[in-house]
């Protein structure tokens, strides 16, 4: 969903944006599905920091 890239956070309180999301996917693509799940959750929580979540978030992975 758009809730992931629209989340405010980081050192300047800006939106995460699609480019960072794509970089994250590229960095974790070799991990197992379980480890990808943990990495995405950690990245989002670290990015958001103490700011409120601004939208609902759906991030789905499919193993082929």
PDB file of C-alpha atoms in Angstrom:
ATOM      1  CA  UNK A   1       0.000   0.000   0.000  1.00  0.00           C
ATOM      2  CA  UNK A   2       1.059   3.606  -0.184  1.00  0.00           C
ATOM      3  CA  UNK A   3       1.295   3.730   3.610  1.00  0.00           C
ATOM      4  CA  UNK A   4       4.849   2.392   3.590  1.00  0.00           C
ATOM      5  CA  UNK A   5       6.479   5.000   1.308  1.00  0.00           C
ATOM      6  CA  UNK A   6       4.266   7.801   2.689  1.00  0.00           C
ATOM      7  CA  UNK A   7       5.514   7.331   6.264  1.00  0.00           C
ATOM      8  CA  UNK A   8       7.336  10.301   7.748  1.00  0.00           C
ATOM      9  CA  UNK A   9      10.553   9.685   9.631  1.00  0.00           C
ATOM     10  CA  UNK A  10      14.286   9.418   9.219  1.00  0.00           C
ATOM     11  CA  UNK A  11      16.730  12.033  10.431  1.00  0.00           C
ATOM     12  CA  UNK A  12      14.844  14.918   8.805  1.00  0.00           C
ATOM     13  CA  UNK A  13      11.251  13.750   9.333  1.00  0.00           C
ATOM     14  CA  UNK A  14      10.613  13.344   5.598  1.00  0.00           C
ATOM     15  CA  UNK A  15       8.638  10.728   3.678  1.00  0.00           C
ATOM     16  CA  UNK A  16      10.264   7.358   3.134  1.00  0.00           C
ATOM     17  CA  UNK A  17       9.354   7.424  -0.598  1.00  0.00           C
ATOM     18  CA  UNK A  18       9.357   4.702  -3.259  1.00  0.00           C
ATOM     19  CA  UNK A  19      13.098   4.934  -4.000  1.00  0.00           C
ATOM     20  CA  UNK A  20      14.056   3.957  -0.446  1.00  0.00           C
ATOM     21  CA  UNK A  21      11.501   1.163  -0.499  1.00  0.00           C
ATOM     22  CA  UNK A  22      12.994  -0.184  -3.747  1.00  0.00           C
ATOM     23  CA  UNK A  23      16.495   0.014  -2.263  1.00  0.00           C
ATOM     24  CA  UNK A  24      15.308  -1.944   0.764  1.00  0.00           C
ATOM     25  CA  UNK A  25      13.799  -4.659  -1.445  1.00  0.00           C
ATOM     26  CA  UNK A  26      17.039  -4.907  -3.415  1.00  0.00           C
ATOM     27  CA  UNK A  27      19.060  -5.210  -0.185  1.00  0.00           C
ATOM     28  CA  UNK A  28      16.926  -7.996   1.303  1.00  0.00           C
ATOM     29  CA  UNK A  29      15.961 -10.017  -1.784  1.00  0.00           C
ATOM     30  CA  UNK A  30      18.504 -12.755  -1.028  1.00  0.00           C
ATOM     31  CA  UNK A  31      17.188 -13.326   2.519  1.00  0.00           C
ATOM     32  CA  UNK A  32      14.652 -15.956   3.507  1.00  0.00           C
ATOM     33  CA  UNK A  33      11.011 -14.869   3.661  1.00  0.00           C
ATOM     34  CA  UNK A  34      11.145 -14.870   7.468  1.00  0.00           C
ATOM     35  CA  UNK A  35      14.257 -12.694   7.498  1.00  0.00           C
ATOM     36  CA  UNK A  36      12.743 -10.365   4.889  1.00  0.00           C
ATOM     37  CA  UNK A  37       9.692  -9.942   7.120  1.00  0.00           C
ATOM     38  CA  UNK A  38      11.905  -9.011  10.066  1.00  0.00           C
ATOM     39  CA  UNK A  39      14.031  -6.655   7.950  1.00  0.00           C
ATOM     40  CA  UNK A  40      11.010  -4.789   6.544  1.00  0.00           C
ATOM     41  CA  UNK A  41       9.462  -4.390   9.989  1.00  0.00           C
ATOM     42  CA  UNK A  42      12.732  -3.165  11.497  1.00  0.00           C
ATOM     43  CA  UNK A  43      13.354  -0.734   8.635  1.00  0.00           C
ATOM     44  CA  UNK A  44       9.856   0.743   8.938  1.00  0.00           C
ATOM     45  CA  UNK A  45      10.020   1.037  12.730  1.00  0.00           C
ATOM     46  CA  UNK A  46      13.507   2.559  12.605  1.00  0.00           C
ATOM     47  CA  UNK A  47      12.415   5.019   9.897  1.00  0.00           C
ATOM     48  CA  UNK A  48       9.226   6.023  11.740  1.00  0.00           C
ATOM     49  CA  UNK A  49      11.036   6.450  15.039  1.00  0.00           C
ATOM     50  CA  UNK A  50       8.848   8.307  17.534  1.00  0.00           C
ATOM     51  CA  UNK A  51       6.544   9.756  14.868  1.00  0.00           C
ATOM     52  CA  UNK A  52       2.972   8.514  14.529  1.00  0.00           C
ATOM     53  CA  UNK A  53       2.091   6.090  11.776  1.00  0.00           C
ATOM     54  CA  UNK A  54       0.278   8.179   9.153  1.00  0.00           C
ATOM     55  CA  UNK A  55      -1.567   5.473   7.193  1.00  0.00           C
ATOM     56  CA  UNK A  56      -2.336   1.780   7.080  1.00  0.00           C
ATOM     57  CA  UNK A  57       0.559  -0.318   5.760  1.00  0.00           C
ATOM     58  CA  UNK A  58       0.468  -3.453   3.657  1.00  0.00           C
ATOM     59  CA  UNK A  59       3.752  -4.922   2.441  1.00  0.00           C
ATOM     60  CA  UNK A  60       3.340  -8.319   0.803  1.00  0.00           C
ATOM     61  CA  UNK A  61       5.934 -10.801  -0.407  1.00  0.00           C
ATOM     62  CA  UNK A  62       5.329 -13.855  -2.564  1.00  0.00           C
ATOM     63  CA  UNK A  63       7.710 -16.793  -2.800  1.00  0.00           C
ATOM     64  CA  UNK A  64       7.924 -18.227  -6.304  1.00  0.00           C
TER      65      UNK A  64
END
